[in-house]
Coordinates of C-alpha atoms in Angstrom, one line a residue:
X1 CA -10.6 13.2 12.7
X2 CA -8.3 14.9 10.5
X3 CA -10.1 16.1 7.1
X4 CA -9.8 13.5 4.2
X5 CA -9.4 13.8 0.5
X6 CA -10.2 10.8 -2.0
X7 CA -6.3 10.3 -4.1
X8 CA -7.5 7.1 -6.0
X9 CA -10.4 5.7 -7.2
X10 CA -10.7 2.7 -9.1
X11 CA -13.0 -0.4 -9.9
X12 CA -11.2 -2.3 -6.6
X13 CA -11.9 0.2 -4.4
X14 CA -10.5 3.8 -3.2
X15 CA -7.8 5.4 -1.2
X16 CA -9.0 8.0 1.4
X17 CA -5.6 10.5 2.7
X18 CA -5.2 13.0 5.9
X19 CA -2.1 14.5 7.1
X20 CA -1.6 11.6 9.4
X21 CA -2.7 8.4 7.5
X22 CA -4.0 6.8 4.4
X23 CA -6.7 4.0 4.2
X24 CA -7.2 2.0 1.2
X25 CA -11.3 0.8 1.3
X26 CA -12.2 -2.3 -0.9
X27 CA -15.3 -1.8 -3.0
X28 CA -16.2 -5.4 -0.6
X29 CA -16.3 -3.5 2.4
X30 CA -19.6 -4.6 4.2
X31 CA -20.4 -0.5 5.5
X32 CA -20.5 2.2 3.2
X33 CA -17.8 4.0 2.2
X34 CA -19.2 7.0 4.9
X35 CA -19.4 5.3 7.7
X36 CA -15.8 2.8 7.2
X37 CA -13.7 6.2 6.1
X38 CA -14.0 7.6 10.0
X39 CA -13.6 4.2 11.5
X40 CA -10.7 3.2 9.4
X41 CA -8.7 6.6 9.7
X42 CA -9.2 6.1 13.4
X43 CA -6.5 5.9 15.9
X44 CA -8.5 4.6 18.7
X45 CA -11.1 2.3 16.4
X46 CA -10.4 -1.0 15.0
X47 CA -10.4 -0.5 11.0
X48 CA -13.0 -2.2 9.2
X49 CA -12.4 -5.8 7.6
X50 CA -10.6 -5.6 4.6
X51 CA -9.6 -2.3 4.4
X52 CA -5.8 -1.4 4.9
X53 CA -4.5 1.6 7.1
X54 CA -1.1 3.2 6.6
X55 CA -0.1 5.6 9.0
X56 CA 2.8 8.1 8.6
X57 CA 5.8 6.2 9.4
X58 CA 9.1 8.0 10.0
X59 CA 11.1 5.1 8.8
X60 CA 9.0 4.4 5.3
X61 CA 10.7 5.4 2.4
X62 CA 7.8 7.2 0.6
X63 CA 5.0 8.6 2.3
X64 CA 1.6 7.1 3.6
X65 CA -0.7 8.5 0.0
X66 CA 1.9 7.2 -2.0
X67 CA 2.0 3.9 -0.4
X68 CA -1.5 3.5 -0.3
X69 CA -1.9 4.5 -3.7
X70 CA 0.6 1.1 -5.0
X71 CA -1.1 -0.5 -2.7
X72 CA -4.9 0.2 -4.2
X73 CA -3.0 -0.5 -8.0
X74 CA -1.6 -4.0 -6.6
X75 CA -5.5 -4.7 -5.6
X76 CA -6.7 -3.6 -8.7
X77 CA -4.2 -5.6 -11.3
X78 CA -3.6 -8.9 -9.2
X79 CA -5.3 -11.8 -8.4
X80 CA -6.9 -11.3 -4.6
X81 CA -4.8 -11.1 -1.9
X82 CA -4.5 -10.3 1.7
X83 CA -2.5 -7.5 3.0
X84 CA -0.3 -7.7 6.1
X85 CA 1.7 -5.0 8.1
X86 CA 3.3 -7.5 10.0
X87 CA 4.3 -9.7 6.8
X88 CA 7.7 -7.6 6.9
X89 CA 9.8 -6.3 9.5
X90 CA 11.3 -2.6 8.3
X91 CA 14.7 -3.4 9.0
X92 CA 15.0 -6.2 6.9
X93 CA 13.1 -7.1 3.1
X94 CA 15.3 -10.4 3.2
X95 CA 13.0 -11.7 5.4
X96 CA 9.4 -10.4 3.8
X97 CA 6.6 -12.5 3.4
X98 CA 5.6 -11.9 0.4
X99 CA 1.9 -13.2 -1.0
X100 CA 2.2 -15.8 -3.5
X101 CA -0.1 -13.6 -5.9
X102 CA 2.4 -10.6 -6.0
X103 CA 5.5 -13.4 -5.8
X104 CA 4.3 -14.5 -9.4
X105 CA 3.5 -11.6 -10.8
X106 CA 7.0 -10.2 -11.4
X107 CA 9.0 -7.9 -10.3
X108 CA 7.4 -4.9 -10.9
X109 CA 4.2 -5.7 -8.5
X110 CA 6.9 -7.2 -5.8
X111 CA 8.9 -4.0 -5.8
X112 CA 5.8 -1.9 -5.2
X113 CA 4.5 -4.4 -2.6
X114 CA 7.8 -3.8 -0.3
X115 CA 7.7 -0.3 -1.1
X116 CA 3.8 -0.5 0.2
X117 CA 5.8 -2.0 3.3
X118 CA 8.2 1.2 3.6
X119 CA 11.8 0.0 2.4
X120 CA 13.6 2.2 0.1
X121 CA 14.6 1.7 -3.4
X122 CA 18.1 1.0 -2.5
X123 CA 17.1 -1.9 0.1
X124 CA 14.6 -3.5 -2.6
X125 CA 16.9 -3.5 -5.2
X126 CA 20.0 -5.2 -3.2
X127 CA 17.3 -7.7 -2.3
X128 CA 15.8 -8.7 -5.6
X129 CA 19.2 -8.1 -7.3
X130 CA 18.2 -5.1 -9.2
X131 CA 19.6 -1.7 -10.1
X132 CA 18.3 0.4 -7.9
X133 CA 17.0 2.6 -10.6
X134 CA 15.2 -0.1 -12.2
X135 CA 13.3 -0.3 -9.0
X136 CA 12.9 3.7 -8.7
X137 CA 11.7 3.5 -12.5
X138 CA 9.2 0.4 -12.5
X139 CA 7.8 1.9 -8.9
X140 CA 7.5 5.5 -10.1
X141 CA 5.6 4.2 -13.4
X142 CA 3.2 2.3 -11.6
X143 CA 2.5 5.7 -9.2
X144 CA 1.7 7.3 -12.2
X145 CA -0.4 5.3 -14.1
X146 CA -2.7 5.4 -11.2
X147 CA -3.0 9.4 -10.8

């Protein structure tokens, strides 16, 4: 297992990053936090219920920390929700399922939600018929706020 470093903490839960992956652990998880972090940032281990594992992906538009890190925000600012790698295919955000809970929040939480799912700033935008930087702006803010 690749060393890990904790990038976010916050009252939802925490997001754990190695060179390789990111996990994002619910403060729900039924294991403490020392015993789910080596399971969930296992290649060969099923991760534990409820928490979220984002790998470095070649074709994601920002990298696994950052990812994780809009992910662990969306958890922390919207109403509960369930996560879903295969809610979006990453050749196409037309065709995202998107949870109702991050549909009605606006568009702020939705662009960082398909980010979380690797498209870029220019596919988001052409999709939710914004400038793209609008999307850049509102997804960058949101990444700061939770450093």
């Amino acid at each position: 297992m690749d060393a890990t470093e904790t990038i976010y903490e916050g009252e939802a839960g925490s997001v754990h990053s190695s060179a390789d992956v990111s996990v994002y652990l619910p403060e729900s998880l039924s294991m403490p936090v020392p015993k789910a972090l080596p399971q969930a940032v296992s290649r060969s281990l099923e991760t534990p219920e409820g928490a979220v594992r984002l790998a470095t992906d070649p074709e994601a538009a920002r990298s696994h920390p950052i990812r994780a890190t809009l992910l662990a925000v969306l958890f922390e600012r919207l109403p509960a929700f369930r996560f879903r790698h295969s809610d979006a295919s990453a050749t196409s955000p037309e065709t995202a399922r998107v949870p109702v809970q991050v549909a009605a929040a606006g568009d702020r939480p939705l662009a960082c939600y398909l980010a979380v799912q690797g498209f870029s700033d220019a596919q988001i935008a052409e999709v939710m018929g914004l400038d793209e930087s609008t999307v850049t702006t509102a997804i960058d803010e949101i990444h700061e706020q939770a450093k």
